[in-house]
């Protein structure tokens, strides 16, 4: 191809001999100049700007670095001042908006890109930036100049830039002379193009004498042949500096406080958080050595995310507050997959544009589905796979869990409880099988960012437009090997504030835990008809159950474990687990049922299993309750906010045990539990329902505008597939909600269960708009509503300020006026065209039609555990 300066399809560098050397600057060219000194670049970029201005082309300059302006005097351009510290997403969105504004054929100049790696603490994100920006500029047929400092970036960034740019040129300063060496010129070639060129006056000439070439090039550092040259990005150099300072402090015993504090802030912003409130806590409780230790356990770069930050910060708070926690806490050896890795994964698997445009979509869930499919099948950068293999070698064949740790997750105001996946890896099999299982787990968590529940939560919390990056927390599963099973002895969730007060002896401020034997999955998911133990920490023996028969009935009978032979998470009967684990001090966690032993003797039954999980000895004969209560209170004091935690614990005996603090976040409880006077003299004719608990939520008196009632007898007789249809129908109805309308759901069994035989399997997105959720003990005689304290479902109720209550129609103190609800006019057909069994099982009731001149109200007293829904013309909505 011959260069012709009159060809209008060409741009120009403003230097004719440079145009001849490169055979022109073509429409779409992204030209990268690699320099040692920014001053050498001025004489290259200025002619480009002057020529564009002279030719009347639109010239745009993106200004974001600290060096002097690249725009020459007397040249007018559109200058956009950008702040990289606002974040990658904001920065690149601002640039794309400008490119779209000026359309095709514009000329662009960027400040030195090397500064972006400093602001983003990451060469990986610099490479990501170029992989997105360069093709976009190419599509708009622009001519763009970029500049980069040579030998200051990692191979990942350089490879991304070189593979994406159309033109890459090295610029060398030797004495008073400038030399240019083209490294890449897309779709152009000449016999001298890739030779070293000397710049003399306005002329560029190939250097043909070998003596001159070798003299110049031998002075240029070459990392690939000189082991002493190790390009370090900001990430690496910052950690090296931190280690140097730590060594000096250990050696001299002193410290330069100002330098240490500045470096500590930089490290926290680089790996933990950029949230001001969390930043202050981290500065108080983390020291330089803590931050270096975190950095050593990171795979890739970026932030570690909310879940990881909460786990690490809570541990640091405890250890700085009281030295006893050094011995009582089980040591963590988790790894952190940085948020930059997720961004790279999204970009390299061609999902970024779809994800970026999702916030503007009018069909969010449909568009998210196609993104999710790509994320489930994506490929990983080779360097990340190698690091993950090293991590697997470290873990050996110990089971671990891959947990979401989003940048928005577990923060003040946004818990994201259960919205993202967590995946257990039993970690058995060949090395090839183990790495593939791990990669599949990572893909699954990444894909869950596009789940309907996660997106519904973000929409509901008005944070869909906020930048969402997914880091991962990879934790060794706490526990021991018991034959072919692996599990912790106990696990659960805890709250430093108890929103469920079922007895006057309970102090809400003392906290509550939901406790299980085995893996804690049973404590956080509503999956089957088994139960867990709820413990008020100031009164651990005060139970919600009223009789010993109830205690036996509601005792945990199924245990979640990792089955090593099956290489999976599974559930087993407690008896099976106990018999396979004779070394466990079972008497700490279970009680012998004397009645069962006596009956066995009476009928001469030899192999009876008399144990029932009760945790009586754990709660009364060990210091576990006292320590867990103290743990949450010390963290709560540091956070200045109630907290919820996830934990596991393992015992050798009553006195020797370790607690593994797995997670900690601010608990999204609102206000205090207060008392409101109960309405008097409500007749049965005006009573919709009455409950004596359980009740969770704020004590309140509020109006109910609409009741959605799932008929227990109709729902109970349905096949499983139709029960899912009922859940989808309810989601459709609740999402038709009018502004300021209060909706109450009443239905059989457990709302939000994953098993339709136990209740209505609605998701978060299907109940997020309701005000009250009522569970009826009516679908099966042996099925009881479960308050699910500590589950992700429970967290959703508290965070969304949804009142929860249960009704046992057969029990004294409870009442359900099902005749009123069944005979009320059903508005379902006016709202939807759905027909069939699902429509037959759902009644939609306008409460204003229940009784002329009356409105429906709910009154709940969380302290007294009393509540009612009633009709009244007198009540006021408070």
XYZ file of C-alpha atoms in Angstrom, residues 367-757:
391
model
C -30.992 -9.476 28.987
C -29.376 -10.758 32.176
C -30.216 -14.324 31.162
C -27.979 -14.203 28.077
C -25.140 -12.663 30.115
C -25.529 -15.391 32.733
C -25.177 -18.093 30.078
C -21.883 -16.599 28.876
C -20.553 -16.302 32.425
C -21.403 -19.955 33.104
C -19.251 -21.061 30.145
C -16.434 -18.499 30.262
C -12.672 -18.981 30.118
C -10.158 -17.711 32.671
C -6.829 -15.905 32.174
C -3.975 -18.414 32.172
C -2.130 -16.703 35.049
C -5.232 -16.949 37.267
C -5.630 -20.667 36.548
C -1.994 -21.229 37.534
C -2.478 -19.386 40.831
C -5.653 -21.351 41.560
C -3.708 -24.579 40.977
C -1.129 -23.414 43.539
C -3.973 -22.755 45.982
C -5.303 -26.295 45.455
C -1.843 -27.686 46.216
C -1.895 -25.670 49.445
C -5.296 -27.032 50.514
C -4.342 -30.608 49.663
C -7.615 -32.511 49.697
C -9.306 -30.506 52.433
C -12.808 -29.315 51.470
C -13.274 -25.590 50.901
C -16.065 -23.223 49.944
C -16.100 -20.589 47.190
C -18.140 -17.661 48.502
C -19.339 -14.475 46.863
C -17.742 -11.295 48.179
C -19.240 -8.530 46.077
C -18.168 -4.920 46.507
C -21.779 -4.053 47.370
C -22.285 -7.057 49.645
C -22.380 -7.144 53.454
C -22.088 -3.356 53.625
C -23.925 -0.826 55.784
C -27.434 -0.833 54.315
C -27.033 -3.680 51.777
C -26.685 -7.228 53.088
C -27.428 -9.166 49.855
C -28.313 -12.162 52.061
C -28.327 -15.276 49.896
C -28.571 -13.327 46.647
C -25.293 -14.697 45.290
C -24.135 -18.285 45.177
C -21.695 -20.018 47.485
C -20.359 -23.379 46.337
C -18.828 -26.138 48.457
C -15.947 -28.042 46.877
C -15.356 -31.450 48.471
C -11.972 -31.260 46.702
C -11.621 -34.964 45.972
C -10.363 -36.640 42.795
C -7.421 -36.120 40.453
C -5.706 -32.708 40.204
C -7.427 -32.208 36.841
C -10.857 -32.979 38.294
C -10.248 -30.750 41.293
C -9.220 -27.686 39.251
C -12.182 -28.137 36.906
C -14.574 -28.359 39.879
C -13.036 -25.207 41.313
C -13.356 -23.297 38.030
C -16.980 -24.433 37.741
C -17.633 -23.112 41.248
C -16.101 -19.733 40.378
C -18.184 -19.553 37.185
C -21.337 -20.331 39.165
C -20.704 -17.517 41.641
C -19.841 -15.073 38.848
C -23.021 -16.031 36.960
C -25.128 -15.450 40.078
C -24.499 -11.701 39.713
C -27.063 -11.929 36.897
C -29.647 -13.925 38.869
C -33.176 -12.562 39.125
C -32.959 -12.388 42.921
C -29.713 -10.390 42.887
C -30.974 -7.973 40.235
C -34.374 -7.592 41.926
C -32.590 -6.753 45.169
C -30.434 -4.137 43.432
C -33.458 -2.616 41.714
C -35.418 -2.571 44.970
C -32.506 -0.948 46.837
C -31.999 1.526 43.952
C -28.409 0.405 43.389
C -28.687 -1.179 39.934
C -26.637 1.659 38.437
C -23.853 1.331 41.008
C -20.718 -0.474 39.912
C -20.904 -4.130 40.910
C -17.702 -6.156 41.011
C -17.500 -9.678 42.354
C -14.539 -10.730 44.441
C -14.455 -14.214 45.962
C -13.648 -15.555 49.414
C -12.263 -19.093 49.287
C -12.366 -20.598 52.786
C -11.212 -23.911 54.151
C -14.302 -25.613 55.567
C -14.064 -25.680 59.349
C -14.354 -29.192 60.757
C -12.744 -32.625 60.760
C -12.642 -35.833 58.730
C -14.916 -38.563 60.132
C -14.442 -41.554 57.823
C -15.901 -40.506 54.485
C -17.700 -37.519 56.042
C -16.395 -34.035 56.781
C -18.176 -31.404 58.888
C -17.862 -29.039 61.867
C -19.461 -30.147 65.093
C -21.672 -27.057 65.338
C -22.341 -24.017 63.213
C -24.860 -21.234 62.979
C -25.660 -17.567 62.732
C -25.761 -14.964 65.468
C -27.255 -11.515 65.949
C -26.046 -9.020 68.516
C -29.635 -7.716 68.627
C -32.574 -10.124 68.967
C -35.608 -9.068 66.893
C -37.623 -12.103 68.016
C -38.614 -11.796 71.686
C -40.962 -14.644 72.589
C -40.629 -14.386 76.380
C -40.464 -11.489 78.861
C -37.197 -12.901 80.274
C -35.425 -12.232 76.979
C -33.389 -9.056 76.574
C -33.262 -8.104 72.858
C -29.974 -6.261 73.348
C -28.217 -9.461 74.455
C -28.526 -11.161 71.082
C -29.664 -14.485 69.684
C -28.183 -17.409 67.714
C -29.622 -20.053 65.381
C -27.643 -23.233 66.030
C -27.204 -26.498 64.126
C -25.144 -29.630 64.363
C -22.937 -30.018 61.267
C -22.509 -27.560 58.423
C -24.148 -24.165 58.809
C -26.022 -24.465 55.502
C -28.950 -25.803 57.490
C -28.974 -22.595 59.548
C -29.174 -20.196 56.598
C -31.446 -21.963 54.072
C -35.117 -22.965 54.271
C -34.788 -26.323 52.574
C -36.742 -29.095 54.280
C -39.045 -29.816 57.172
C -36.291 -30.109 59.755
C -35.700 -27.564 62.521
C -32.870 -25.748 64.253
C -32.234 -24.506 67.797
C -32.891 -20.822 68.557
C -31.038 -19.537 71.612
C -31.585 -16.180 73.317
C -28.110 -15.509 74.688
C -29.227 -13.980 77.998
C -31.665 -16.855 78.605
C -30.357 -19.862 76.654
C -32.776 -22.382 78.191
C -35.886 -20.322 77.472
C -37.256 -22.001 74.359
C -40.064 -21.029 71.985
C -41.436 -24.568 72.462
C -43.841 -24.972 75.354
C -43.558 -28.706 76.177
C -41.044 -31.559 76.045
C -43.062 -33.159 73.253
C -42.637 -29.946 71.256
C -38.925 -29.902 72.078
C -38.564 -33.430 70.636
C -40.715 -32.613 67.651
C -38.747 -29.469 66.756
C -35.295 -30.935 67.439
C -32.852 -31.102 64.521
C -32.849 -34.563 62.976
C -30.907 -34.050 59.733
C -27.259 -32.977 59.448
C -25.532 -31.351 56.477
C -22.094 -32.838 55.763
C -19.590 -33.141 52.944
C -19.572 -36.707 51.668
C -16.011 -37.338 50.494
C -16.794 -40.563 48.629
C -19.566 -38.822 46.674
C -17.533 -35.596 46.367
C -20.538 -33.484 47.293
C -22.524 -31.668 49.962
C -25.276 -33.938 51.282
C -27.714 -34.420 54.164
C -27.755 -37.406 56.539
C -29.785 -38.495 59.533
C -28.191 -37.493 62.824
C -28.040 -41.136 63.906
C -26.008 -42.102 60.826
C -23.585 -39.224 61.348
C -23.152 -39.911 65.056
C -22.405 -43.591 64.498
C -19.769 -42.727 61.884
C -18.146 -40.229 64.267
C -17.604 -42.005 67.598
C -14.800 -39.602 68.573
C -17.191 -36.629 68.780
C -18.103 -35.713 72.399
C -21.779 -36.258 71.567
C -22.979 -35.555 75.100
C -22.105 -31.850 74.626
C -24.570 -31.525 71.752
C -27.224 -34.152 72.395
C -29.356 -35.499 75.226
C -30.394 -39.081 75.847
C -34.174 -39.471 75.693
C -34.871 -41.553 78.810
C -38.285 -42.608 77.550
C -36.648 -44.173 74.496
C -34.090 -46.025 76.618
C -36.804 -47.397 78.911
C -38.894 -48.528 75.959
C -35.845 -50.249 74.428
C -35.262 -52.185 77.639
C -38.943 -53.058 77.896
C -39.029 -54.508 74.379
C -35.463 -55.894 74.505
C -34.216 -53.714 71.640
C -30.404 -53.826 71.605
C -29.314 -51.267 69.010
C -31.423 -48.286 69.973
C -30.117 -44.753 69.322
C -31.427 -42.645 72.229
C -29.710 -39.331 71.405
C -31.619 -36.157 70.503
C -29.888 -32.928 69.467
C -30.645 -30.407 72.213
C -27.337 -28.560 72.895
C -28.274 -28.529 76.613
C -24.765 -29.237 77.910
C -23.224 -26.880 75.351
C -25.479 -24.079 76.589
C -25.214 -24.757 80.329
C -21.883 -26.462 81.055
C -19.487 -24.679 78.706
C -18.417 -21.065 78.198
C -19.621 -21.121 74.588
C -22.701 -18.901 75.058
C -20.790 -16.390 77.165
C -17.958 -16.180 74.637
C -20.217 -15.898 71.616
C -22.242 -13.150 73.304
C -19.049 -11.279 74.247
C -17.712 -11.727 70.724
C -20.742 -10.102 69.098
C -20.911 -7.283 71.643
C -17.259 -6.337 71.137
C -17.711 -6.254 67.370
C -20.997 -4.340 67.714
C -19.271 -1.724 69.854
C -16.522 -1.226 67.271
C -19.030 -1.040 64.391
C -21.356 1.173 66.460
C -24.105 -0.912 64.924
C -25.730 -4.313 65.559
C -24.015 -7.129 63.659
C -24.809 -10.591 62.439
C -22.205 -13.314 62.155
C -21.768 -16.833 60.814
C -19.666 -19.212 62.857
C -18.576 -22.803 63.340
C -17.035 -24.474 66.369
C -15.285 -27.723 67.210
C -14.748 -29.293 70.657
C -12.237 -31.719 72.096
C -14.049 -31.525 75.442
C -16.193 -29.065 77.425
C -13.283 -26.696 78.028
C -11.160 -27.077 74.905
C -12.776 -25.712 71.765
C -12.216 -23.205 68.955
C -14.698 -20.857 67.304
C -14.270 -20.092 63.616
C -15.682 -16.643 62.793
C -16.686 -17.112 59.149
C -18.558 -13.913 58.372
C -19.609 -10.622 59.937
C -21.686 -7.734 58.637
C -23.883 -4.923 59.961
C -27.306 -6.290 60.862
C -29.973 -4.359 58.993
C -32.282 -4.011 62.010
C -34.133 -0.714 62.172
C -34.957 1.066 65.407
C -35.856 -0.490 68.729
C -38.628 -2.867 69.720
C -41.355 -0.717 71.250
C -44.853 -1.286 72.583
C -48.054 0.076 71.020
C -51.338 -0.253 72.876
C -53.507 -3.045 71.492
C -56.929 -2.118 70.055
C -59.766 -2.969 72.477
C -63.016 -4.819 72.018
C -62.526 -6.212 68.525
C -65.366 -8.654 67.865
C -64.815 -11.955 66.034
C -66.896 -10.648 63.149
C -64.333 -7.889 62.647
C -61.313 -10.095 63.258
C -59.417 -11.436 60.233
C -56.817 -13.261 62.306
C -55.096 -13.299 65.678
C -51.666 -14.662 66.605
C -49.708 -15.304 69.761
C -46.440 -15.472 67.856
C -43.974 -15.982 66.525
C -43.794 -12.398 65.273
C -40.777 -10.709 63.748
C -40.689 -7.053 62.842
C -41.308 -3.647 64.269
C -44.166 -3.136 66.685
C -46.674 -1.396 64.475
C -50.224 -0.415 63.669
C -50.720 0.008 59.927
C -53.388 -0.232 57.274
C -53.656 -3.279 54.989
C -54.978 -2.497 51.500
C -54.828 -5.909 49.852
C -54.681 -9.510 51.052
C -53.375 -12.302 48.815
C -54.654 -15.546 50.322
C -53.403 -18.975 49.224
C -56.101 -21.503 50.098
C -54.413 -24.272 52.136
C -56.639 -27.144 50.996
C -56.314 -26.239 47.301
C -52.549 -25.711 47.536
C -51.966 -28.884 49.568
C -53.614 -31.098 46.928
C -51.666 -29.625 43.983
C -48.902 -31.422 42.096
C -45.428 -29.928 42.599
C -45.339 -28.181 39.199
C -48.552 -26.275 39.943
C -47.176 -25.167 43.315
C -44.330 -23.442 41.487
C -46.981 -21.813 39.284
C -48.642 -20.410 42.403
C -45.329 -18.871 43.485
C -44.854 -17.259 40.059
C -48.434 -15.934 40.114
C -47.879 -14.357 43.519
C -44.715 -12.709 42.226
C -46.676 -11.268 39.314
C -49.383 -9.919 41.630
C -47.032 -8.348 44.179
C -45.053 -6.653 41.436
C -48.277 -4.929 40.270
C -48.281 -3.088 43.604
C -49.489 0.500 43.579
C -47.423 3.137 45.351
C -48.072 3.288 49.124
C -50.212 0.115 48.939
C -49.714 -2.359 51.801
C -50.045 -6.004 50.724
C -50.407 -8.954 53.113
C -49.637 -12.535 52.031
C -51.385 -15.358 53.889
C -50.532 -18.917 52.970
C -49.939 -22.456 54.239
C -46.596 -23.746 55.478
C -43.362 -21.869 54.955
C -42.997 -18.947 52.582
C -39.731 -18.996 50.642
C -39.027 -22.697 51.158
C -37.089 -24.518 48.455
C -39.433 -27.520 48.810
C -42.995 -26.858 47.539
C -44.312 -29.675 49.743
